[in-house]
Amino acid sequence: MADKTVRVLLVDDHQVVRRGLRTFLEIQDDIEVVGEASDGAEGVARAEELLPDVVLMDIKMPGTDGIEALRKLRELDNPARVLIVTSFTEQRTVVPALRAGASGYVYKDVDPEALAGAIRSVHAGHVLLQSEVAGALLAQDDPSGGHGRGTSLTEREREVLVLIADGRSNREIARALVLSEKTVKTHVSNILMKLDLSDRTQAALWAVRHGITG
């Protein structure tokens, strides 16, 4: 049994998909499905009510879609990590979701064990990006934009940024640098502020674009 159970909310307009996800996830010792929602608006409401650790979010739903729901969760400062579960492979569909604050994505035909691993990974603070989507995100950015801002980072902040780009969680960064998690969170906040970025995904991509990697 894991030390901490990952609390998951399922948001998908297809009941059969939700049922399938729940059936598999409920046999995992360290994952608990705490609720379901059939569209983005209900998903936001349930996330605010239940405060899950991870939200499995479909993109295409009637009414409020997954991308709009993501934006609303970020506006509400909801702490849940959002993992997109989609049948759409086009970058034009996935990239906006990542920009809206998703921690990664998997396809609906994903191997069940891989899905459980993805949930654990985003809960730990990792960002799940396939290479072609990471490339698309980088290509959409101005290659020269923000480079000068990197000079304002302290040496410690650059060390933290390298580990963010490596997909490390705050806990892992704290262990690697022999710091408290609270101190790491402060460094991450300072990095985002100085680089004018909104989340860890953007910070990781900024680091890769500017060669600040381990």
CSV table of C-alpha atoms in Angstrom, one decimal:
chain,number,residue,atom,x,y,z
A,1,MET,CA,0.0,0.0,0.0
A,2,ALA,CA,1.3,3.4,-0.9
A,3,ASP,CA,1.8,6.0,1.8
A,4,LYS,CA,-0.7,8.3,0.1
A,5,THR,CA,-3.7,7.4,-2.0
A,6,VAL,CA,-4.1,9.5,-5.2
A,7,ARG,CA,-7.6,10.9,-5.3
A,8,VAL,CA,-8.9,11.0,-8.9
A,9,LEU,CA,-11.9,12.7,-10.5
A,10,LEU,CA,-13.2,11.4,-13.9
A,11,VAL,CA,-14.6,14.0,-16.4
A,12,ASP,CA,-15.9,12.5,-19.6
A,13,ASP,CA,-19.3,12.8,-21.4
A,14,HIS,CA,-19.4,9.1,-22.2
A,15,GLN,CA,-20.6,7.0,-19.3
A,16,VAL,CA,-19.1,3.8,-20.7
A,17,VAL,CA,-15.7,5.5,-20.7
A,18,ARG,CA,-16.1,6.7,-17.1
A,19,ARG,CA,-17.2,3.2,-16.1
A,20,GLY,CA,-14.3,1.6,-17.8
A,21,LEU,CA,-11.8,4.0,-16.2
A,22,ARG,CA,-13.4,3.5,-12.7
A,23,THR,CA,-13.4,-0.3,-13.0
A,24,PHE,CA,-9.7,-0.4,-13.7
A,25,LEU,CA,-8.6,2.4,-11.3
A,26,GLU,CA,-10.6,0.9,-8.4
A,27,ILE,CA,-8.3,-2.2,-8.3
A,28,GLN,CA,-5.2,0.0,-7.8
A,29,ASP,CA,-4.2,0.0,-4.2
A,30,ASP,CA,-2.9,3.6,-4.3
A,31,ILE,CA,-5.6,5.2,-6.5
A,32,GLU,CA,-9.2,6.2,-5.4
A,33,VAL,CA,-11.9,7.5,-7.7
A,34,VAL,CA,-13.6,10.1,-5.6
A,35,GLY,CA,-16.2,11.3,-8.2
A,36,GLU,CA,-17.3,11.7,-11.8
A,37,ALA,CA,-18.6,14.4,-14.1
A,38,SER,CA,-20.2,14.3,-17.5
A,39,ASP,CA,-19.0,17.7,-18.8
A,40,GLY,CA,-16.5,20.5,-18.2
A,41,ALA,CA,-18.8,22.7,-16.1
A,42,GLU,CA,-19.8,19.8,-13.8
A,43,GLY,CA,-16.1,18.8,-13.7
A,44,VAL,CA,-15.1,22.2,-12.4
A,45,ALA,CA,-17.8,22.2,-9.8
A,46,ARG,CA,-16.9,18.7,-8.6
A,47,ALA,CA,-13.2,19.5,-8.5
A,48,GLU,CA,-14.0,22.5,-6.3
A,49,GLU,CA,-16.1,20.3,-4.1
A,50,LEU,CA,-14.0,17.2,-3.8
A,51,LEU,CA,-10.5,18.7,-4.2
A,52,PRO,CA,-9.0,15.7,-6.0
A,53,ASP,CA,-5.3,15.2,-6.6
A,54,VAL,CA,-5.7,14.4,-10.3
A,55,VAL,CA,-8.5,15.1,-12.8
A,56,LEU,CA,-8.7,12.8,-15.8
A,57,MET,CA,-10.3,15.2,-18.3
A,58,ASP,CA,-11.7,14.6,-21.8
A,59,ILE,CA,-11.2,17.4,-24.3
A,60,LYS,CA,-14.2,17.2,-26.5
A,61,MET,CA,-17.4,17.5,-24.5
A,62,PRO,CA,-20.7,19.3,-25.0
A,63,GLY,CA,-21.1,22.7,-23.4
A,64,THR,CA,-18.0,23.5,-21.5
A,65,ASP,CA,-15.2,21.5,-23.1
A,66,GLY,CA,-12.0,20.2,-21.4
A,67,ILE,CA,-9.9,23.2,-22.4
A,68,GLU,CA,-12.3,25.8,-21.0
A,69,ALA,CA,-12.7,23.7,-17.9
A,70,LEU,CA,-8.9,23.7,-17.5
A,71,ARG,CA,-8.8,27.5,-17.7
A,72,LYS,CA,-11.6,27.8,-15.1
A,73,LEU,CA,-9.7,25.5,-12.7
A,74,ARG,CA,-6.6,27.6,-13.1
A,75,GLU,CA,-8.6,30.8,-12.5
A,76,LEU,CA,-9.9,29.3,-9.3
A,77,ASP,CA,-6.4,28.3,-8.3
A,78,ASN,CA,-7.6,24.7,-7.9
A,79,PRO,CA,-4.5,22.6,-7.0
A,80,ALA,CA,-5.6,19.5,-8.9
A,81,ARG,CA,-3.2,18.2,-11.6
A,82,VAL,CA,-5.1,17.6,-14.9
A,83,LEU,CA,-4.3,14.7,-17.1
A,84,ILE,CA,-6.0,14.9,-20.5
A,85,VAL,CA,-7.5,11.6,-21.7
A,86,THR,CA,-8.3,12.0,-25.4
A,87,SER,CA,-9.0,10.1,-28.6
A,88,PHE,CA,-7.7,13.1,-30.6
A,89,THR,CA,-4.1,12.9,-31.7
A,90,GLU,CA,-3.8,16.2,-33.6
A,91,GLN,CA,-1.4,18.7,-32.1
A,92,ARG,CA,-3.9,21.5,-32.7
A,93,THR,CA,-6.2,19.8,-30.2
A,94,VAL,CA,-3.6,18.7,-27.6
A,95,VAL,CA,-1.3,21.8,-27.6
A,96,PRO,CA,-4.1,24.2,-26.4
A,97,ALA,CA,-4.9,21.9,-23.6
A,98,LEU,CA,-1.3,21.9,-22.4
A,99,ARG,CA,-1.2,25.7,-22.7
A,100,ALA,CA,-4.3,25.9,-20.6
A,101,GLY,CA,-2.6,24.1,-17.8
A,102,ALA,CA,-2.8,20.4,-18.3
A,103,SER,CA,0.1,18.3,-16.8
A,104,GLY,CA,0.1,15.9,-19.8
A,105,TYR,CA,-2.1,13.7,-21.8
A,106,VAL,CA,-2.8,10.1,-22.7
A,107,TYR,CA,-4.9,8.5,-25.4
A,108,LYS,CA,-8.1,6.6,-24.6
A,109,ASP,CA,-6.6,3.4,-25.9
A,110,VAL,CA,-3.7,3.7,-23.5
A,111,ASP,CA,-2.6,0.5,-21.7
A,112,PRO,CA,-4.3,0.4,-18.3
A,113,GLU,CA,-1.1,0.0,-16.4
A,114,ALA,CA,0.4,2.9,-18.4
A,115,LEU,CA,-2.6,5.0,-17.4
A,116,ALA,CA,-2.1,4.3,-13.7
A,117,GLY,CA,1.6,5.1,-14.1
A,118,ALA,CA,0.6,8.4,-15.8
A,119,ILE,CA,-1.7,9.3,-12.9
A,120,ARG,CA,1.1,8.6,-10.4
A,121,SER,CA,3.6,10.6,-12.5
A,122,VAL,CA,1.5,13.8,-12.8
A,123,HIS,CA,0.6,13.6,-9.1
A,124,ALA,CA,4.3,13.5,-8.3
A,125,GLY,CA,4.7,16.7,-10.2
A,126,HIS,CA,6.0,15.4,-13.5
A,127,VAL,CA,4.9,16.8,-16.9
A,128,LEU,CA,4.0,14.1,-19.6
A,129,LEU,CA,4.9,15.4,-23.0
A,130,GLN,CA,5.5,13.3,-26.1
A,131,SER,CA,8.4,14.7,-28.2
A,132,GLU,CA,6.3,15.8,-31.1
A,133,VAL,CA,4.0,17.9,-28.9
A,134,ALA,CA,6.9,19.4,-27.0
A,135,GLY,CA,8.3,20.4,-30.4
A,136,ALA,CA,5.0,22.0,-31.4
A,137,LEU,CA,4.9,24.0,-28.2
A,138,LEU,CA,8.4,25.2,-28.7
A,139,ALA,CA,7.8,26.1,-32.3
A,140,GLN,CA,4.8,28.3,-31.4
A,141,ASP,CA,7.0,30.3,-29.0
A,142,ASP,CA,9.2,33.2,-30.2
A,143,PRO,CA,12.7,31.7,-30.2
A,144,SER,CA,14.2,34.9,-28.9
A,145,GLY,CA,11.4,35.9,-26.5
A,146,GLY,CA,12.3,36.1,-22.8
A,147,HIS,CA,16.0,35.0,-23.2
A,148,GLY,CA,17.2,38.1,-21.4
A,149,ARG,CA,15.0,37.4,-18.4
A,150,GLY,CA,17.1,34.3,-17.7
A,151,THR,CA,19.9,36.5,-16.5
A,152,SER,CA,17.8,37.6,-13.5
A,153,LEU,CA,17.7,34.1,-12.1
A,154,THR,CA,20.0,33.3,-9.2
A,155,GLU,CA,22.3,30.3,-9.3
A,156,ARG,CA,20.0,28.3,-7.1
A,157,GLU,CA,17.0,29.2,-9.2
A,158,ARG,CA,18.8,28.0,-12.3
A,159,GLU,CA,19.5,24.7,-10.5
A,160,VAL,CA,15.9,24.4,-9.6
A,161,LEU,CA,14.9,25.2,-13.2
A,162,VAL,CA,17.2,22.5,-14.5
A,163,LEU,CA,15.4,19.9,-12.3
A,164,ILE,CA,12.0,21.2,-13.4
A,165,ALA,CA,13.0,20.7,-17.0
A,166,ASP,CA,14.0,17.1,-16.0
A,167,GLY,CA,10.5,16.5,-14.8
A,168,ARG,CA,11.3,16.4,-11.1
A,169,SER,CA,8.6,17.1,-8.5
A,170,ASN,CA,9.1,19.6,-5.7
A,171,ARG,CA,9.8,16.8,-3.3
A,172,GLU,CA,12.5,15.3,-5.6
A,173,ILE,CA,14.1,18.7,-6.2
A,174,ALA,CA,14.2,19.3,-2.4
A,175,ARG,CA,15.9,16.0,-1.9
A,176,ALA,CA,18.4,16.6,-4.8
A,177,LEU,CA,19.4,20.1,-3.5
A,178,VAL,CA,19.0,19.3,0.2
A,179,LEU,CA,16.3,21.9,0.7
A,180,SER,CA,12.9,22.0,2.3
A,181,GLU,CA,9.9,21.6,0.0
A,182,LYS,CA,8.7,25.0,1.1
A,183,THR,CA,11.9,26.6,0.0
A,184,VAL,CA,11.6,24.8,-3.4
A,185,LYS,CA,8.1,26.1,-3.8
A,186,THR,CA,9.4,29.6,-3.2
A,187,HIS,CA,12.1,29.2,-5.8
A,188,VAL,CA,9.6,27.9,-8.3
A,189,SER,CA,7.3,30.9,-7.7
A,190,ASN,CA,10.3,33.2,-8.2
A,191,ILE,CA,11.3,31.5,-11.4
A,192,LEU,CA,7.8,31.8,-12.9
A,193,MET,CA,7.6,35.4,-11.9
A,194,LYS,CA,11.0,36.4,-13.3
A,195,LEU,CA,10.4,34.6,-16.5
A,196,ASP,CA,6.8,35.8,-16.8
A,197,LEU,CA,5.5,32.2,-17.1
A,198,SER,CA,2.3,30.7,-15.7
A,199,ASP,CA,3.2,27.1,-14.9
A,200,ARG,CA,5.9,24.4,-14.6
A,201,THR,CA,5.2,23.2,-18.2
A,202,GLN,CA,6.1,26.5,-19.6
A,203,ALA,CA,9.1,26.7,-17.3
A,204,ALA,CA,10.3,23.3,-18.5
A,205,LEU,CA,9.9,24.3,-22.2
A,206,TRP,CA,11.6,27.6,-21.6
A,207,ALA,CA,14.6,25.8,-20.1
A,208,VAL,CA,14.8,23.4,-23.0
A,209,ARG,CA,14.5,26.2,-25.5
A,210,HIS,CA,17.3,28.2,-23.9
A,211,GLY,CA,19.6,25.3,-23.2
A,212,ILE,CA,19.2,25.4,-19.4
A,213,THR,CA,19.1,21.6,-18.9
A,214,GLY,CA,21.1,19.0,-17.0
